[in-house]
Amino acid sequence: MPRPGLDPAAVEGLLQWFANEARDLPWRTDRSPYRVWISEIMLQQTQVETVIPYYQRFLQAFPGVEELAAADEDRLMALWAGLGYYSRARNLQKAARQVVREHGGVFPEEPSTVRALPGFGDYTTAAVLSLSMGQDLAVLDGNVARVLARVFLVEGSVKTGPVRKQLQALADAGLPTGRAGSYNEALMELGARVCRPKPRCAECPLQPVCGAFREGCQEEFPSKNETRVRPCHPCVVLVVRNGKGQVLLHRREGKGLLGGLWELPSIRSLVKLDSNPATPAQLSSLLDQARAGLPEAPVGAAGPERHLPVFRHHYSHFSIEVHPQEIEREVQELPADWRWVSVADRDGLGISASDRRILEDQGA
Ligand code: SF4
């Protein structure tokens, strides 16, 4: 099942941030396809500050696609000199000639036609069509990839095909219909100015939904290596209900990763899983241990039990494959570090992200 992207409230926060913080850049004042296209090609591998004077001189010399198509090659190269990657300028002119020859000088609207122009890849196609024509296409450049890899804890190098595909799917899934231009620019701007390699999370509108911020591992994402293998351990978590709308929580001891937090009773195996899920025998044994760890254990099968959806949760150095199990128990005498908690009580307690997810999924 594809993962959902940013939820609508997070996208609204991002767009609001962009409306307040967007830099005043020359290519943002006129959104014709030609101008967006020139700026996007110049900005590939080149800093914004460097591009600005080049962009202004280029537009003065070649204000439209016809002038670029007819330009003298020496003049074109002289105007590009210093920006590097000269094939970009040559492809610009080739594409301009194609637009004039095959489309009467009007920039095409069909993504596959645009994608076939010299110098156009997926990114440039989506950028030009979304920013200048409002087409619902999400871009994925290095800045957007860094933001999404952190928010959704996407592992693996963003240079690999499967990871890029995953990130593109996340970018697509969050795209608000009819507002692709602002959404794309906002994500790119956020990556360029806030979610930088050294992120400034205090200024970030996505902080409330960011997995890397929550886990404190921002700089581990995106991964530098081709693959990032974290050990993954099976874990059984009990959602113990007492029939009065309450669930049983236990305060974790110590100063470790989750020390002092209130948590659902659980047991984590030291066994490391590979890509396969835990076996039924492993789970059955873990479940017995988890039940035996409850106060007044063993308490017998007091009510029906139910398997809840399994998920993987990532910490900075390991992952857990969480198998939540809902059970009913009457436990009268609770030790000091255990308590029954209702939804209202729960909001005031420190509860780990993984347990909070289980409770929210169950409406507990
Ligand atoms: Fe990036 Fe920090 Fe924002 Fe997460 S909270 S998206 S790591 S700047």
mmCIF file of C-alpha atoms and ligand atoms in Angstrom:
data_model
loop_
_atom_site.group_PDB
_atom_site.id
_atom_site.type_symbol
_atom_site.label_atom_id
_atom_site.label_comp_id
_atom_site.label_asym_id
_atom_site.label_seq_id
_atom_site.Cartn_x
_atom_site.Cartn_y
_atom_site.Cartn_z
ATOM 1 C CA MET A 1 0.000 0.000 0.000
ATOM 2 C CA PRO A 2 1.518 3.420 -0.892
ATOM 3 C CA ARG A 3 2.416 5.576 2.085
ATOM 4 C CA PRO A 4 0.402 8.756 2.462
ATOM 5 C CA GLY A 5 2.371 11.968 2.003
ATOM 6 C CA LEU A 6 2.136 15.120 4.089
ATOM 7 C CA ASP A 7 -1.343 15.476 5.557
ATOM 8 C CA PRO A 8 -3.470 18.481 4.508
ATOM 9 C CA ALA A 9 -2.819 20.373 7.760
ATOM 10 C CA ALA A 10 0.954 19.998 7.328
ATOM 11 C CA VAL A 11 0.697 21.144 3.703
ATOM 12 C CA GLU A 12 -1.307 24.200 4.805
ATOM 13 C CA GLY A 13 1.396 25.046 7.352
ATOM 14 C CA LEU A 14 4.065 24.659 4.690
ATOM 15 C CA LEU A 15 2.214 26.873 2.187
ATOM 16 C CA GLN A 16 1.622 29.513 4.849
ATOM 17 C CA TRP A 17 5.298 29.478 5.732
ATOM 18 C CA PHE A 18 6.199 29.893 2.059
ATOM 19 C CA ALA A 19 3.726 32.758 1.616
ATOM 20 C CA ASN A 20 5.498 34.601 4.461
ATOM 21 C CA GLU A 21 9.087 33.583 3.774
ATOM 22 C CA ALA A 22 9.495 33.205 -0.020
ATOM 23 C CA ARG A 23 12.528 35.034 -1.346
ATOM 24 C CA ASP A 24 11.936 37.718 -3.937
ATOM 25 C CA LEU A 25 13.672 36.148 -6.949
ATOM 26 C CA PRO A 26 13.557 37.509 -10.519
ATOM 27 C CA TRP A 27 12.059 34.312 -11.989
ATOM 28 C CA ARG A 28 9.179 34.448 -9.526
ATOM 29 C CA THR A 29 7.697 37.657 -10.930
ATOM 30 C CA ASP A 30 6.805 36.289 -14.389
ATOM 31 C CA ARG A 31 5.809 32.642 -14.532
ATOM 32 C CA SER A 32 5.856 32.109 -18.314
ATOM 33 C CA PRO A 33 7.088 28.624 -19.294
ATOM 34 C CA TYR A 34 10.105 30.166 -21.038
ATOM 35 C CA ARG A 35 11.268 32.073 -17.974
ATOM 36 C CA VAL A 36 10.661 29.194 -15.587
ATOM 37 C CA TRP A 37 12.507 26.873 -17.942
ATOM 38 C CA ILE A 38 15.577 29.147 -18.244
ATOM 39 C CA SER A 39 15.758 29.593 -14.466
ATOM 40 C CA GLU A 40 15.365 25.874 -13.756
ATOM 41 C CA ILE A 41 18.163 24.961 -16.178
ATOM 42 C CA MET A 42 20.467 27.643 -14.752
ATOM 43 C CA LEU A 43 19.731 26.570 -11.175
ATOM 44 C CA GLN A 44 20.863 22.996 -11.821
ATOM 45 C CA GLN A 45 24.126 22.594 -9.892
ATOM 46 C CA THR A 46 24.396 26.385 -9.401
ATOM 47 C CA GLN A 47 23.620 28.590 -6.401
ATOM 48 C CA VAL A 48 20.714 31.042 -6.513
ATOM 49 C CA GLU A 49 22.946 34.095 -5.878
ATOM 50 C CA THR A 50 25.223 33.143 -8.784
ATOM 51 C CA VAL A 51 22.313 32.580 -11.149
ATOM 52 C CA ILE A 52 20.510 35.933 -10.615
ATOM 53 C CA PRO A 53 22.781 38.204 -12.758
ATOM 54 C CA TYR A 54 23.170 35.513 -15.427
ATOM 55 C CA TYR A 55 19.423 35.087 -15.630
ATOM 56 C CA GLN A 56 18.850 38.819 -15.978
ATOM 57 C CA ARG A 57 21.471 39.225 -18.732
ATOM 58 C CA PHE A 58 20.198 36.140 -20.563
ATOM 59 C CA LEU A 59 16.583 37.362 -20.562
ATOM 60 C CA GLN A 60 17.679 40.763 -21.793
ATOM 61 C CA ALA A 61 19.572 39.180 -24.699
ATOM 62 C CA PHE A 62 16.980 36.479 -25.482
ATOM 63 C CA PRO A 63 13.579 37.582 -24.169
ATOM 64 C CA GLY A 64 11.687 34.690 -25.741
ATOM 65 C CA VAL A 65 12.020 31.280 -27.294
ATOM 66 C CA GLU A 66 12.253 32.686 -30.843
ATOM 67 C CA GLU A 67 15.273 34.844 -29.958
ATOM 68 C CA LEU A 68 16.966 31.938 -28.211
ATOM 69 C CA ALA A 69 16.347 29.637 -31.175
ATOM 70 C CA ALA A 70 17.892 32.192 -33.530
ATOM 71 C CA ALA A 71 20.795 33.181 -31.250
ATOM 72 C CA ASP A 72 24.382 33.182 -32.445
ATOM 73 C CA GLU A 73 26.137 30.323 -30.690
ATOM 74 C CA ASP A 74 29.161 32.408 -29.670
ATOM 75 C CA ARG A 75 26.917 35.000 -28.063
ATOM 76 C CA LEU A 76 24.981 32.294 -26.277
ATOM 77 C CA MET A 77 28.159 30.744 -24.912
ATOM 78 C CA ALA A 78 29.559 34.135 -23.896
ATOM 79 C CA LEU A 79 26.427 34.799 -21.846
ATOM 80 C CA TRP A 80 26.698 31.368 -20.234
ATOM 81 C CA ALA A 81 30.453 31.613 -19.528
ATOM 82 C CA GLY A 82 31.099 31.100 -15.812
ATOM 83 C CA LEU A 83 27.967 29.055 -15.132
ATOM 84 C CA GLY A 84 29.651 25.818 -16.216
ATOM 85 C CA TYR A 85 28.052 22.656 -17.590
ATOM 86 C CA TYR A 86 27.907 24.166 -21.074
ATOM 87 C CA SER A 87 25.842 21.310 -22.444
ATOM 88 C CA ARG A 88 22.963 22.951 -20.573
ATOM 89 C CA ALA A 89 23.198 26.019 -22.844
ATOM 90 C CA ARG A 90 23.520 23.925 -25.984
ATOM 91 C CA ASN A 91 20.481 21.846 -25.009
ATOM 92 C CA LEU A 92 18.513 25.012 -24.236
ATOM 93 C CA GLN A 93 19.027 26.215 -27.761
ATOM 94 C CA LYS A 94 18.292 22.802 -29.292
ATOM 95 C CA ALA A 95 15.040 22.614 -27.320
ATOM 96 C CA ALA A 96 14.141 26.217 -28.260
ATOM 97 C CA ARG A 97 14.603 25.358 -31.939
ATOM 98 C CA GLN A 98 12.409 22.282 -31.514
ATOM 99 C CA VAL A 99 9.671 24.324 -29.807
ATOM 100 C CA VAL A 100 9.756 26.855 -32.665
ATOM 101 C CA ARG A 101 9.925 24.208 -35.398
ATOM 102 C CA GLU A 102 7.420 21.680 -34.045
ATOM 103 C CA HIS A 103 5.115 23.739 -31.819
ATOM 104 C CA GLY A 104 5.045 27.140 -33.527
ATOM 105 C CA GLY A 105 7.032 28.712 -30.670
ATOM 106 C CA VAL A 106 4.413 27.740 -28.048
ATOM 107 C CA PHE A 107 5.723 25.669 -25.166
ATOM 108 C CA PRO A 108 3.972 22.257 -25.210
ATOM 109 C CA GLU A 109 1.668 21.248 -22.353
ATOM 110 C CA GLU A 110 1.816 17.477 -22.660
ATOM 111 C CA PRO A 111 4.341 16.081 -20.105
ATOM 112 C CA SER A 112 5.616 13.332 -22.412
ATOM 113 C CA THR A 113 6.244 15.901 -25.200
ATOM 114 C CA VAL A 114 8.090 18.204 -22.803
ATOM 115 C CA ARG A 115 10.078 15.294 -21.361
ATOM 116 C CA ALA A 116 11.317 14.477 -24.895
ATOM 117 C CA LEU A 117 12.855 17.956 -25.405
ATOM 118 C CA PRO A 118 16.674 18.132 -25.174
ATOM 119 C CA GLY A 119 17.852 18.789 -21.597
ATOM 120 C CA PHE A 120 14.546 17.830 -19.940
ATOM 121 C CA GLY A 121 14.340 15.120 -17.288
ATOM 122 C CA ASP A 122 11.530 14.262 -14.883
ATOM 123 C CA TYR A 123 12.441 17.110 -12.550
ATOM 124 C CA THR A 124 12.594 19.892 -15.171
ATOM 125 C CA THR A 125 9.400 18.678 -16.832
ATOM 126 C CA ALA A 126 7.458 18.700 -13.551
ATOM 127 C CA ALA A 127 8.982 22.027 -12.486
ATOM 128 C CA VAL A 128 8.136 23.913 -15.690
ATOM 129 C CA LEU A 129 4.637 22.477 -16.061
ATOM 130 C CA SER A 130 3.672 22.940 -12.413
ATOM 131 C CA LEU A 131 5.206 26.364 -11.846
ATOM 132 C CA SER A 132 4.138 27.946 -15.137
ATOM 133 C CA MET A 133 0.925 26.080 -15.998
ATOM 134 C CA GLY A 134 -0.283 24.825 -12.625
ATOM 135 C CA GLN A 135 -0.230 21.164 -13.678
ATOM 136 C CA ASP A 136 -0.507 18.750 -10.742
ATOM 137 C CA LEU A 137 3.022 17.340 -10.940
ATOM 138 C CA ALA A 138 5.263 17.045 -7.881
ATOM 139 C CA VAL A 139 8.991 17.744 -8.241
ATOM 140 C CA LEU A 140 11.767 15.826 -6.586
ATOM 141 C CA ASP A 141 15.114 17.607 -6.443
ATOM 142 C CA GLY A 142 17.872 17.214 -3.853
ATOM 143 C CA ASN A 143 16.235 19.668 -1.459
ATOM 144 C CA VAL A 144 12.805 18.039 -1.633
ATOM 145 C CA ALA A 145 14.391 14.583 -1.251
ATOM 146 C CA ARG A 146 16.199 15.666 1.929
ATOM 147 C CA VAL A 147 13.018 17.114 3.477
ATOM 148 C CA LEU A 148 10.879 14.059 2.682
ATOM 149 C CA ALA A 149 13.553 11.540 3.685
ATOM 150 C CA ARG A 150 13.686 13.219 7.103
ATOM 151 C CA VAL A 151 9.963 13.733 7.617
ATOM 152 C CA PHE A 152 9.132 10.127 6.647
ATOM 153 C CA LEU A 153 12.389 8.464 7.837
ATOM 154 C CA VAL A 154 13.073 7.037 4.387
ATOM 155 C CA GLU A 155 16.175 4.888 4.528
ATOM 156 C CA GLY A 156 18.733 4.315 1.789
ATOM 157 C CA SER A 157 20.576 6.627 -0.559
ATOM 158 C CA VAL A 158 18.422 9.101 -2.469
ATOM 159 C CA LYS A 159 20.649 8.349 -5.458
ATOM 160 C CA THR A 160 19.193 4.866 -5.848
ATOM 161 C CA GLY A 161 16.168 4.185 -8.032
ATOM 162 C CA PRO A 162 13.921 2.494 -5.432
ATOM 163 C CA VAL A 163 14.491 5.254 -2.859
ATOM 164 C CA ARG A 164 13.841 7.985 -5.432
ATOM 165 C CA LYS A 165 10.676 6.178 -6.438
ATOM 166 C CA GLN A 166 9.544 6.052 -2.821
ATOM 167 C CA LEU A 167 10.291 9.754 -2.313
ATOM 168 C CA GLN A 168 8.543 10.704 -5.553
ATOM 169 C CA ALA A 169 5.473 8.748 -4.405
ATOM 170 C CA LEU A 170 5.526 10.659 -1.093
ATOM 171 C CA ALA A 171 5.855 13.990 -2.918
ATOM 172 C CA ASP A 172 2.957 13.028 -5.231
ATOM 173 C CA ALA A 173 0.764 11.847 -2.356
ATOM 174 C CA GLY A 174 0.963 15.157 -0.468
ATOM 175 C CA LEU A 175 0.345 17.382 -3.487
ATOM 176 C CA PRO A 176 -2.726 19.609 -2.977
ATOM 177 C CA THR A 177 -4.790 19.611 -6.173
ATOM 178 C CA GLY A 178 -4.529 22.871 -8.079
ATOM 179 C CA ARG A 179 -1.696 24.235 -5.927
ATOM 180 C CA ALA A 180 1.247 22.249 -7.246
ATOM 181 C CA GLY A 181 3.353 25.324 -8.047
ATOM 182 C CA SER A 182 3.313 26.684 -4.497
ATOM 183 C CA TYR A 183 3.658 23.228 -2.955
ATOM 184 C CA ASN A 184 6.721 22.416 -5.074
ATOM 185 C CA GLU A 185 8.356 25.760 -4.496
ATOM 186 C CA ALA A 186 7.624 25.640 -0.783
ATOM 187 C CA LEU A 187 9.275 22.238 -0.391
ATOM 188 C CA MET A 188 12.297 23.325 -2.447
ATOM 189 C CA GLU A 189 12.605 26.564 -0.498
ATOM 190 C CA LEU A 190 12.309 24.728 2.819
ATOM 191 C CA GLY A 191 15.108 22.362 1.802
ATOM 192 C CA ALA A 192 17.286 25.240 0.605
ATOM 193 C CA ARG A 193 16.864 27.443 3.660
ATOM 194 C CA VAL A 194 15.654 25.475 6.692
ATOM 195 C CA CYS A 195 15.974 21.720 6.221
ATOM 196 C CA ARG A 196 19.585 22.137 5.170
ATOM 197 C CA PRO A 197 22.248 19.485 5.746
ATOM 198 C CA LYS A 198 22.467 21.108 9.218
ATOM 199 C CA PRO A 199 18.738 21.645 9.751
ATOM 200 C CA ARG A 200 17.152 24.577 11.592
ATOM 201 C CA CYS A 201 14.236 22.644 13.006
ATOM 202 C CA ALA A 202 13.132 25.445 15.339
ATOM 203 C CA GLU A 203 12.107 27.483 12.259
ATOM 204 C CA CYS A 204 10.471 24.604 10.397
ATOM 205 C CA PRO A 205 6.727 24.415 9.685
ATOM 206 C CA LEU A 206 6.972 20.618 9.283
ATOM 207 C CA GLN A 207 8.464 20.048 12.722
ATOM 208 C CA PRO A 208 5.173 18.681 14.210
ATOM 209 C CA VAL A 209 5.066 15.874 11.619
ATOM 210 C CA CYS A 210 8.787 15.222 11.145
ATOM 211 C CA GLY A 211 9.920 11.710 12.063
ATOM 212 C CA ALA A 212 13.619 12.619 12.151
ATOM 213 C CA PHE A 213 12.942 15.541 14.505
ATOM 214 C CA ARG A 214 10.849 13.298 16.762
ATOM 215 C CA GLU A 215 13.599 10.676 16.883
ATOM 216 C CA GLY A 216 16.442 13.209 17.111
ATOM 217 C CA CYS A 217 18.226 11.734 14.087
ATOM 218 C CA GLN A 218 17.881 14.540 11.506
ATOM 219 C CA GLU A 219 21.476 14.374 10.336
ATOM 220 C CA GLU A 220 21.298 10.643 9.694
ATOM 221 C CA PHE A 221 18.837 11.321 6.865
ATOM 222 C CA PRO A 222 19.104 11.110 3.964
ATOM 223 C CA SER A 223 21.533 8.200 4.241
ATOM 224 C CA LYS A 224 24.895 8.640 2.587
ATOM 225 C CA ASN A 225 25.365 4.948 1.935
ATOM 226 C CA GLU A 226 23.745 2.906 -0.747
ATOM 227 C CA THR A 227 21.884 0.918 1.850
ATOM 228 C CA ARG A 228 21.457 1.504 5.498
ATOM 229 C CA VAL A 229 20.934 -1.663 7.419
ATOM 230 C CA ARG A 230 19.650 -1.277 10.962
ATOM 231 C CA PRO A 231 18.985 -4.356 13.005
ATOM 232 C CA CYS A 232 15.272 -4.990 13.383
ATOM 233 C CA HIS A 233 13.824 -6.823 16.408
ATOM 234 C CA PRO A 234 10.332 -8.268 16.826
ATOM 235 C CA CYS A 235 8.354 -6.696 19.629
ATOM 236 C CA VAL A 236 4.979 -7.641 21.118
ATOM 237 C CA VAL A 237 2.993 -4.784 22.646
ATOM 238 C CA LEU A 238 -0.106 -5.383 24.760
ATOM 239 C CA VAL A 239 -3.049 -3.022 24.612
ATOM 240 C CA VAL A 240 -4.663 -4.124 27.880
ATOM 241 C CA ARG A 241 -8.219 -2.845 28.343
ATOM 242 C CA ASN A 242 -10.344 -3.091 31.479
ATOM 243 C CA GLY A 243 -13.775 -2.616 29.890
ATOM 244 C CA LYS A 244 -14.033 0.930 31.361
ATOM 245 C CA GLY A 245 -12.466 2.791 28.437
ATOM 246 C CA GLN A 246 -8.999 2.652 29.979
ATOM 247 C CA VAL A 247 -5.725 1.053 28.950
ATOM 248 C CA LEU A 248 -2.883 -0.118 31.146
ATOM 249 C CA LEU A 249 0.406 1.808 31.054
ATOM 250 C CA HIS A 250 3.712 1.200 32.775
ATOM 251 C CA ARG A 251 6.437 3.746 33.533
ATOM 252 C CA ARG A 252 9.740 2.734 32.036
ATOM 253 C CA GLU A 253 12.709 2.818 34.367
ATOM 254 C CA GLY A 254 16.133 4.269 33.772
ATOM 255 C CA LYS A 255 17.697 7.028 31.744
ATOM 256 C CA GLY A 256 17.920 5.168 28.419
ATOM 257 C CA LEU A 257 16.334 6.102 25.123
ATOM 258 C CA LEU A 258 12.795 5.941 26.483
ATOM 259 C CA GLY A 259 13.515 6.102 30.241
ATOM 260 C CA GLY A 260 10.748 7.762 32.282
ATOM 261 C CA LEU A 261 8.131 7.497 29.535
ATOM 262 C CA TRP A 262 4.808 5.761 30.091
ATOM 263 C CA GLU A 263 4.418 2.803 27.783
ATOM 264 C CA LEU A 264 2.171 -0.084 26.871
ATOM 265 C CA PRO A 265 3.424 -3.355 28.352
ATOM 266 C CA SER A 266 5.741 -4.914 25.819
ATOM 267 C CA ILE A 267 8.555 -7.309 25.263
ATOM 268 C CA ARG A 268 11.258 -6.977 22.637
ATOM 269 C CA SER A 269 13.253 -9.920 21.383
ATOM 270 C CA LEU A 270 17.014 -9.771 20.953
ATOM 271 C CA VAL A 271 16.602 -11.836 17.799
ATOM 272 C CA LYS A 272 17.488 -9.834 14.692
ATOM 273 C CA LEU A 273 15.079 -10.113 11.799
ATOM 274 C CA ASP A 274 16.241 -9.924 8.223
ATOM 275 C CA SER A 275 13.739 -8.779 5.616
ATOM 276 C CA ASN A 276 11.297 -11.531 6.693
ATOM 277 C CA PRO A 277 8.771 -10.873 9.447
ATOM 278 C CA ALA A 278 8.893 -12.646 12.811
ATOM 279 C CA THR A 279 7.736 -16.272 12.768
ATOM 280 C CA PRO A 280 4.552 -17.442 14.557
ATOM 281 C CA ALA A 281 6.711 -19.395 17.051
ATOM 282 C CA GLN A 282 8.749 -16.286 17.919
ATOM 283 C CA LEU A 283 5.573 -14.264 18.376
ATOM 284 C CA SER A 284 3.837 -16.851 20.478
ATOM 285 C CA SER A 285 6.793 -17.029 22.842
ATOM 286 C CA LEU A 286 7.010 -13.224 23.072
ATOM 287 C CA LEU A 287 3.288 -12.983 23.743
ATOM 288 C CA ASP A 288 3.558 -15.442 26.637
ATOM 289 C CA GLN A 289 6.420 -13.430 28.118
ATOM 290 C CA ALA A 290 4.507 -10.158 27.715
ATOM 291 C CA ARG A 291 1.398 -11.598 29.438
ATOM 292 C CA ALA A 292 3.564 -12.983 32.241
ATOM 293 C CA GLY A 293 5.059 -9.516 32.805
ATOM 294 C CA LEU A 294 1.683 -7.968 33.695
ATOM 295 C CA PRO A 295 0.884 -7.134 37.335
ATOM 296 C CA GLU A 296 -0.809 -10.098 39.091
ATOM 297 C CA ALA A 297 0.440 -12.331 36.278
ATOM 298 C CA PRO A 298 -0.480 -14.935 35.383
ATOM 299 C CA VAL A 299 -4.082 -13.806 35.287
ATOM 300 C CA GLY A 300 -5.530 -16.305 32.826
ATOM 301 C CA ALA A 301 -7.442 -15.687 29.661
ATOM 302 C CA ALA A 302 -9.923 -13.158 31.003
ATOM 303 C CA GLY A 303 -11.273 -11.929 27.702
ATOM 304 C CA PRO A 304 -10.992 -12.091 23.934
ATOM 305 C CA GLU A 305 -7.688 -11.220 22.302
ATOM 306 C CA ARG A 306 -7.176 -9.504 18.966
ATOM 307 C CA HIS A 307 -4.139 -8.985 16.711
ATOM 308 C CA LEU A 308 -3.804 -5.337 15.673
ATOM 309 C CA PRO A 309 -1.999 -4.123 12.525
ATOM 310 C CA VAL A 310 1.758 -4.764 12.500
ATOM 311 C CA PHE A 311 4.190 -1.946 11.666
ATOM 312 C CA ARG A 312 7.885 -1.178 11.793
ATOM 313 C CA HIS A 313 9.148 1.694 13.908
ATOM 314 C CA HIS A 314 12.621 3.174 13.471
ATOM 315 C CA TYR A 315 15.000 4.470 16.095
ATOM 316 C CA SER A 316 18.359 5.914 15.175
ATOM 317 C CA HIS A 317 20.297 2.660 15.463
ATOM 318 C CA PHE A 318 17.701 -0.066 15.275
ATOM 319 C CA SER A 319 14.124 -0.766 14.262
ATOM 320 C CA ILE A 320 11.346 -2.754 15.867
ATOM 321 C CA GLU A 321 8.673 -4.786 14.149
ATOM 322 C CA VAL A 322 5.714 -4.023 16.375
ATOM 323 C CA HIS A 323 2.998 -6.655 16.880
ATOM 324 C CA PRO A 324 0.278 -5.062 19.001
ATOM 325 C CA GLN A 325 -2.163 -7.430 20.714
ATOM 326 C CA GLU A 326 -5.368 -6.225 22.327
ATOM 327 C CA ILE A 327 -6.477 -8.089 25.439
ATOM 328 C CA GLU A 328 -8.907 -7.568 28.311
ATOM 329 C CA ARG A 329 -7.886 -7.971 31.926
ATOM 330 C CA GLU A 330 -9.187 -7.089 35.361
ATOM 331 C CA VAL A 331 -6.151 -6.131 37.418
ATOM 332 C CA GLN A 332 -7.126 -4.835 40.853
ATOM 333 C CA GLU A 333 -3.850 -4.141 42.626
ATOM 334 C CA LEU A 334 -1.498 -2.008 40.576
ATOM 335 C CA PRO A 335 2.101 -1.385 41.662
ATOM 336 C CA ALA A 336 3.181 2.286 41.791
ATOM 337 C CA ASP A 337 4.685 2.353 38.319
ATOM 338 C CA TRP A 338 1.514 1.065 36.626
ATOM 339 C CA ARG A 339 -1.766 2.857 35.980
ATOM 340 C CA TRP A 340 -5.027 2.680 34.076
ATOM 341 C CA VAL A 341 -5.312 5.630 31.725
ATOM 342 C CA SER A 342 -8.217 7.101 29.771
ATOM 343 C CA VAL A 343 -7.846 9.136 26.584
ATOM 344 C CA ALA A 344 -8.107 12.396 28.527
ATOM 345 C CA ASP A 345 -5.376 11.371 31.023
ATOM 346 C CA ARG A 346 -3.159 10.145 28.242
ATOM 347 C CA ASP A 347 -2.640 13.549 26.629
ATOM 348 C CA GLY A 348 -0.750 14.813 29.679
ATOM 349 C CA LEU A 349 1.700 11.888 29.803
ATOM 350 C CA GLY A 350 5.005 11.324 28.023
ATOM 351 C CA ILE A 351 4.302 8.343 25.784
ATOM 352 C CA SER A 352 6.664 7.055 23.111
ATOM 353 C CA ALA A 353 5.834 7.760 19.457
ATOM 354 C CA SER A 354 5.403 4.082 18.705
ATOM 355 C CA ASP A 355 2.891 3.526 21.558
ATOM 356 C CA ARG A 356 1.074 6.749 20.747
ATOM 357 C CA ARG A 357 0.614 5.476 17.204
ATOM 358 C CA ILE A 358 -0.950 2.251 18.457
ATOM 359 C CA LEU A 359 -3.281 4.085 20.834
ATOM 360 C CA GLU A 360 -4.339 6.609 18.198
ATOM 361 C CA ASP A 361 -4.927 3.882 15.611
ATOM 362 C CA GLN A 362 -7.200 2.142 18.095
ATOM 363 C CA GLY A 363 -8.925 5.309 19.250
ATOM 364 C CA ALA A 364 -7.775 4.351 22.760
HETATM 365 FE FE1 SF4 B 1 13.990 19.162 8.356
HETATM 366 FE FE2 SF4 B 1 14.043 19.636 11.005
HETATM 367 FE FE3 SF4 B 1 11.974 20.417 9.495
HETATM 368 FE FE4 SF4 B 1 12.356 17.836 10.000
HETATM 369 S S1 SF4 B 1 11.870 19.434 11.519
HETATM 370 S S2 SF4 B 1 11.803 18.749 8.026
HETATM 371 S S3 SF4 B 1 14.592 17.716 9.979
HETATM 372 S S4 SF4 B 1 14.095 21.170 9.387
#
